[in-house]
Short mmCIF file of C-alpha atoms in Angstrom, two decimals:
data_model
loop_
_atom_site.label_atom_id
_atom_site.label_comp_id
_atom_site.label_asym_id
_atom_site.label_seq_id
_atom_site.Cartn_x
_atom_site.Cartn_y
_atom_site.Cartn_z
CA UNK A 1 0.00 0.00 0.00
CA UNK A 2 1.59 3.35 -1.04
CA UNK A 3 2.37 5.66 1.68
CA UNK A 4 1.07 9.24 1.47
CA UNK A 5 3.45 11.45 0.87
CA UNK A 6 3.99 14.03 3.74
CA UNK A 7 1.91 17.63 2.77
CA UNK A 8 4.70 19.14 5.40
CA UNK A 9 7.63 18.21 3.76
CA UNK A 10 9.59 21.10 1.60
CA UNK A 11 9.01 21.05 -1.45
CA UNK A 12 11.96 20.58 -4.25
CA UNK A 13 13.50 24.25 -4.63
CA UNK A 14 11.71 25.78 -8.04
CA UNK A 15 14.55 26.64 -10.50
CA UNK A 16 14.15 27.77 -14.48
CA UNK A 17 14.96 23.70 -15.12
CA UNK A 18 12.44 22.58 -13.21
CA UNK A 19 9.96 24.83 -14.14
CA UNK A 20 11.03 24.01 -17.86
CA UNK A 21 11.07 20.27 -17.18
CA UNK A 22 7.36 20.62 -15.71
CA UNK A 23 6.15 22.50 -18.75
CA UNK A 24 7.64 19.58 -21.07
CA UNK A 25 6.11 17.20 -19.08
CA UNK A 26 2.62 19.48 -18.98
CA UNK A 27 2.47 19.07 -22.62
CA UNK A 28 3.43 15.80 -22.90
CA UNK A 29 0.73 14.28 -21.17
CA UNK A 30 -2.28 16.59 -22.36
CA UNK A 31 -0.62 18.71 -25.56
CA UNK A 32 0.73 22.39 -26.26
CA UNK A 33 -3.25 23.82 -25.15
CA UNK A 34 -2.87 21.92 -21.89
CA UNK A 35 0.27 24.10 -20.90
CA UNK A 36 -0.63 27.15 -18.93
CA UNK A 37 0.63 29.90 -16.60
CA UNK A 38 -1.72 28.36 -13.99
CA UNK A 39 -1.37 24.39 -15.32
CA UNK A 40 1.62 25.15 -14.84
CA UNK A 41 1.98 26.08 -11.39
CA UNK A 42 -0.74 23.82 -10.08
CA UNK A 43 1.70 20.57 -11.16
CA UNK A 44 4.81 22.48 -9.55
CA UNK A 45 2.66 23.28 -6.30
CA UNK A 46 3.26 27.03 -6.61
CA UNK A 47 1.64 29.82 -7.06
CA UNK A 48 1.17 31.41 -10.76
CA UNK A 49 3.16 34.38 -10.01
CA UNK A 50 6.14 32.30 -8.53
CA UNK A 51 6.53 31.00 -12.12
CA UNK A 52 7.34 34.65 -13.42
CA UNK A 53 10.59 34.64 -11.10
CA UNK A 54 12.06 32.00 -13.45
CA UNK A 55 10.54 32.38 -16.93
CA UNK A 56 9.31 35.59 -18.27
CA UNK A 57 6.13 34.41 -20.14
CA UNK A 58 4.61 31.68 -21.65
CA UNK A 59 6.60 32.49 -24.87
CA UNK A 60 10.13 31.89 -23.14
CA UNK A 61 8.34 28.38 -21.68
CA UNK A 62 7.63 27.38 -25.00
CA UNK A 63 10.92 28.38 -26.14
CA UNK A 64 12.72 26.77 -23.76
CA UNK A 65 10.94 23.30 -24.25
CA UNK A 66 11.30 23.36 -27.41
CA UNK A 67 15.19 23.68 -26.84
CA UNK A 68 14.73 20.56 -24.25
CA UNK A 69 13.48 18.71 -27.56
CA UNK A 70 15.96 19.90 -29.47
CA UNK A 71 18.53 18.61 -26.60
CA UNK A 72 17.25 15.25 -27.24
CA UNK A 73 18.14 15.10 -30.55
CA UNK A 74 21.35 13.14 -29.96
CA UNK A 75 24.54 14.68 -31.56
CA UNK A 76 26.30 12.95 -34.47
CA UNK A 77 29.95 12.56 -32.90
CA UNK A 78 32.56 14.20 -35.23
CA UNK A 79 34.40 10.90 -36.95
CA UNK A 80 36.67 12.63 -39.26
CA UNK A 81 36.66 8.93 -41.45
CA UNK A 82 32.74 9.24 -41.20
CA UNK A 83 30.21 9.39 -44.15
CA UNK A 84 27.95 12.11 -44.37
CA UNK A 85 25.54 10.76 -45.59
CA UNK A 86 25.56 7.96 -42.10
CA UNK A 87 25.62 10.90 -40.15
CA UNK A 88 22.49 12.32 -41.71
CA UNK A 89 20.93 9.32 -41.12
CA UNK A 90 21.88 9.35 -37.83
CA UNK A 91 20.35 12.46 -36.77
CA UNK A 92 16.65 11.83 -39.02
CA UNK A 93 16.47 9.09 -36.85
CA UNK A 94 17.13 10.74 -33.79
CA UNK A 95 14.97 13.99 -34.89
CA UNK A 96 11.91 11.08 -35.81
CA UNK A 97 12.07 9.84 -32.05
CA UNK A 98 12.05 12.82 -30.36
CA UNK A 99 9.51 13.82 -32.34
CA UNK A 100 7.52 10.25 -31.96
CA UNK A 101 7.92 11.14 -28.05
CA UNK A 102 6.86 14.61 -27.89
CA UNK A 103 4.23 15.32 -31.05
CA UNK A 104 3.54 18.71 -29.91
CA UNK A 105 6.70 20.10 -30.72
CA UNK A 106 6.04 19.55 -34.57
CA UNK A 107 4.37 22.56 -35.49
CA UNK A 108 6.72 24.24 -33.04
CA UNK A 109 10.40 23.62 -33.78
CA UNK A 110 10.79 26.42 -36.66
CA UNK A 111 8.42 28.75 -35.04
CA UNK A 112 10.43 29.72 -32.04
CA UNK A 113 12.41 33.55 -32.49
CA UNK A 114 14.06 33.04 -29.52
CA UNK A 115 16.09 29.73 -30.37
CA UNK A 116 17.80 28.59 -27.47
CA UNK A 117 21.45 26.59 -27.41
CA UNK A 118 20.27 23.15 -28.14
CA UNK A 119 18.58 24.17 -31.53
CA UNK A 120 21.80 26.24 -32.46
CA UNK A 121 24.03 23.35 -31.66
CA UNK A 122 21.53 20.89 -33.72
CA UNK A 123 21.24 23.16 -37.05
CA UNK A 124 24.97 24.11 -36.53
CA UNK A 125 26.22 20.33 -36.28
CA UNK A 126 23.72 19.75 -39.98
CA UNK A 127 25.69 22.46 -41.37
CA UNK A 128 29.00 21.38 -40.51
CA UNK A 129 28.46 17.85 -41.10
CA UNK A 130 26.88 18.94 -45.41
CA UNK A 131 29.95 21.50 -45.36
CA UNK A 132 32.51 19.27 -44.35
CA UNK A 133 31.11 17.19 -47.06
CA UNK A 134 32.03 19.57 -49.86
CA UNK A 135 28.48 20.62 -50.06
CA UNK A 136 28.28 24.70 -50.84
CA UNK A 137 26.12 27.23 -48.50
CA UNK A 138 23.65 27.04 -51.44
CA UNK A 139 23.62 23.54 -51.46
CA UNK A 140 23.75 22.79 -47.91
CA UNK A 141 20.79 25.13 -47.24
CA UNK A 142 19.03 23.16 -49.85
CA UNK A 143 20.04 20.41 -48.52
CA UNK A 144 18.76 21.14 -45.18
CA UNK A 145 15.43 22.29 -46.46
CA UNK A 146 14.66 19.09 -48.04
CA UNK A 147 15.42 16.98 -45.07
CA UNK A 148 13.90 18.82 -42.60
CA UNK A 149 10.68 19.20 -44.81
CA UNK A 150 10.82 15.09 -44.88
CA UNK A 151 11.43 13.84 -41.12
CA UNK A 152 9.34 17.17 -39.78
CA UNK A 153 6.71 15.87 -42.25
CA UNK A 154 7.00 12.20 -42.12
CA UNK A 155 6.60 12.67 -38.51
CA UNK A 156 3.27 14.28 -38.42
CA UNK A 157 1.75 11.44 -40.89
CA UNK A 158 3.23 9.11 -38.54
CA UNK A 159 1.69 10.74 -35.65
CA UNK A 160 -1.28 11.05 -37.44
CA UNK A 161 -1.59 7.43 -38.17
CA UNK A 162 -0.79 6.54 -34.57
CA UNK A 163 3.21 5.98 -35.07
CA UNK A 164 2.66 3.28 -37.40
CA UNK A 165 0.57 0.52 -36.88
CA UNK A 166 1.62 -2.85 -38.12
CA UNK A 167 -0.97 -4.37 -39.79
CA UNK A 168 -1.30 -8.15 -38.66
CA UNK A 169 -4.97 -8.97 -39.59
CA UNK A 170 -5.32 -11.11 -43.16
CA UNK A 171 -7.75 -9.28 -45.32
CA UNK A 172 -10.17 -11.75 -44.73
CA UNK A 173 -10.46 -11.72 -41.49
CA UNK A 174 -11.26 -7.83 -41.88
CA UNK A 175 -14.43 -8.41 -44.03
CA UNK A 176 -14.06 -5.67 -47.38
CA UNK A 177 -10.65 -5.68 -47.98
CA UNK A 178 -10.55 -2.33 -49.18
CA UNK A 179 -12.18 0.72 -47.47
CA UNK A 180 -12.67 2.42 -50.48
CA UNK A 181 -15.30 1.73 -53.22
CA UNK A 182 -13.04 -0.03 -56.23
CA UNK A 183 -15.49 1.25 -58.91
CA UNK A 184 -15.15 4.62 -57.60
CA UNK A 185 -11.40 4.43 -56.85
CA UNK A 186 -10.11 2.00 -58.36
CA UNK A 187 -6.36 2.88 -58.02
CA UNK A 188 -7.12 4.15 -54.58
CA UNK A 189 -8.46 0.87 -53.47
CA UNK A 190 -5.77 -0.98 -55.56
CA UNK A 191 -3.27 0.42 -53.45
CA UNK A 192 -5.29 -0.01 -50.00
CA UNK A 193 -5.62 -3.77 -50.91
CA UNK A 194 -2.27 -5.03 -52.33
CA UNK A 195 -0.11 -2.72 -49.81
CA UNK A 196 -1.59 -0.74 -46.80
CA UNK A 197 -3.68 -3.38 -45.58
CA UNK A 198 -1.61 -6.28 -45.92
CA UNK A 199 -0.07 -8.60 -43.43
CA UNK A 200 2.61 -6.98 -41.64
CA UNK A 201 2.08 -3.84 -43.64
CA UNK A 202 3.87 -0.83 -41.21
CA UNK A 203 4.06 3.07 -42.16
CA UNK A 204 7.25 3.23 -40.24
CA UNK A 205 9.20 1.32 -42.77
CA UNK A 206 8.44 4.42 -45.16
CA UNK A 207 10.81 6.27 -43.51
CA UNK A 208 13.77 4.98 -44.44
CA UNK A 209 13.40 4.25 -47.64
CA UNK A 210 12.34 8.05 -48.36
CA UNK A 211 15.63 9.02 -46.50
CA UNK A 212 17.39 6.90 -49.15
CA UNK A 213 15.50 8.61 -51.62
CA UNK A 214 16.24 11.74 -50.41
CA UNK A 215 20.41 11.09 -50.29
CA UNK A 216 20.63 9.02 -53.30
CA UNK A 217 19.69 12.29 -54.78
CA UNK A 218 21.73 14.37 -52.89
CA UNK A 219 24.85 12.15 -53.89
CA UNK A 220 24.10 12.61 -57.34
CA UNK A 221 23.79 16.47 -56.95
CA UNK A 222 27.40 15.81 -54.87
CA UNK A 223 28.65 13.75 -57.92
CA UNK A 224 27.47 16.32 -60.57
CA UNK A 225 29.14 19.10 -58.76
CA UNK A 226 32.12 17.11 -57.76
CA UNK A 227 31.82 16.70 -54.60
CA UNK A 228 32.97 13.90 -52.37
CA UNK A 229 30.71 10.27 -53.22
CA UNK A 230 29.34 9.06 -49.91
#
């Protein structure tokens, strides 16, 4: 049986990381609307205004858990006998989970004006790692674009789809075995029979083979502006 936990005992001291860690946690659980001034305090135990001594507004909360997502978006270590294009990899992967753990922070991440040191070290180490590469600031911003456009995106279908549900039911267990009239839509329900809903079928294997999609054609563009093969 749990033991209550003592209303008398002193509370944790409130600090800007704890606050921040709250918040993350605040909009975790219930989403970006859930996070408030006043949510906010009533899961630290404070008062609203005691908030205000550590973060100026909900703006700087927002900014700074964004930067907390951003932290988690595990740096590529600097191999100087490393591919680019691994290390690319690397960090879509890493960008996909964070983003798989924390799905409010998609339509935040390039929103922020106030980006804090995490998001500077993660677009600084993308830059360094398609520089380093032989990639040009043209390219490289291109570059950059595209594959933030693709795991930002890829991540919200995903999310939307409820990260990826393998599908593990034959179709005739499931009764139609498309969801879509075939007269109607016949390429539509083509594609719903013969791929989405088959055995095993999983969105999440998309992901990789658009990232190899993705830096196939960024090699070439490497290649054709003699640059560096992967």
């Amino acid at each position: 049986m749990p033991v209550p936990s003592d209303p008398t005992a002193p509370r944790p001291r409130l600090t800007r990381e704890r606050v921040l860690g709250c918040a993350l946690g605040v909009a975790d659980a219930g989403g970006i609307a859930s996070l408030t001034i006043r949510s906010l305090a009533a899961e630290l135990g404070v008062k609203p205004m005691s908030v205000y001594h550590h973060v100026a507004n909900k703006e700087a909360i927002l900014d700074g858990i964004v930067d907390l997502v951003f932290a988690e978006m595990e740096l590529v270590p600097h191999h100087a006998d490393g591919s680019w294009r691994d290390q690319v990899v690397l960090r879509a992967r890493a960008t996909r989970h964070a983003l798989r753990r924390h799905p409010w922070a998609m339509g935040l991440l390039e929103s922020r004006g106030t980006p804090g040191p995490a998001t500077l070290r993660h677009e600084e180490e993308t830059i360094r790692i398609l520089r380093e590469a032989g990639f040009s600031v043209e390219m490289t911003a291109h570059a950059s674009a595209l594959l933030d456009s693709f795991v930002c995106g890829f991540a919200v279908q995903e999310a939307a789809r409820h990260f990826g549900v393998t599908s593990t039911m034959p179709n005739d267990e499931r009764g139609d075995s498309s969801p879509v009239d075939p007269e109607t839509y016949p390429h539509l329900a083509e594609m719903a029979e013969k791929h989405m809903l088959r055995p095993g079928y999983d969105f999440g294997e998309e992901f990789q083979l658009g990232l190899d999609l993705i830096l196939g054609a960024l090699n070439r563009a490497a290649h054709a502006g003699h640059l560096p093969p992967s």
